[in-house]
Steps between C-alpha positions, in 0.01 A plus 500: 500500500264761643259232632786325684588824678139553610473139618823534699378826655164347600674196652736723698217719629286203601787347692585825678184508712574196715845415633642164393391228738214703650204287599166662581154365572356252747667159518436172679785285629546172686146365451395163638178325595407254771195293406349243734157337524313717248633833622824684458694817549736697277791707628731739315666838526359805320770747399353835398773680306268786405501842663130465581321246721338198339239261638448132427123499442432149369649157440385199301642156433436189297528304826224647717138601462544799733796721575484713813747758624522451874718577797577279798548655840593355836229610743602385848651177368217425257554543126217706349444561131351819363404591146677783319217635280703807401794288391862517606660843462872539436653850524710627212859382517418233760461123524232301682540130586197272502582235760353267763348683796474812281338607171455223242276370221266215596387239248171329575325228308828371358428273206723192490787382713828691506831383635837663548653560157169569322424852377193722480435811295424815698386833357523795737334833416644829623312832493783676316725232348213284367524122472806290577479129413750254639565132550507414870672186628317292759721436803307338783817460708628858497489698820497879514682664663790263441592301805561154634154430638132560441343835583164545671351555154646169380310325780177677401548403134564134577878512455602524864689243701180375668295474182636167383584659164837444343741789564 
């Protein structure tokens, strides 16, 4: 009887530290990849639910030989890519979307052919939260931000209206 009381007390104390339904840490949502002609890109949203900042410092995948964190910028109408050697920082309590014409993860040396509906495995490493591994669907038709037509980035990536690629 005494051991049941101690067990109940321990369970109650452990549960008291975090409110029911609380969710802390760094999370990834809405991931998808676009893979064409041996190269690809992965987009997702990083949701840092910690009080402190966290930085995505590395990424690896079973699909590509190299994973690079890059950012795309429009410089006088020309899309320019730049490396992000220090990673992608997300302040505590904030979210950061990886998207076309912005920060994203590039896949180079993609091994094999991927079509919409396939999946790849992606492992992202954060400075504080550590590794997060997820299954990422390939969607070569998705446009971000959502909209009826191709963006400038879609044209650059071979998905634009003038590229001859299927929408």
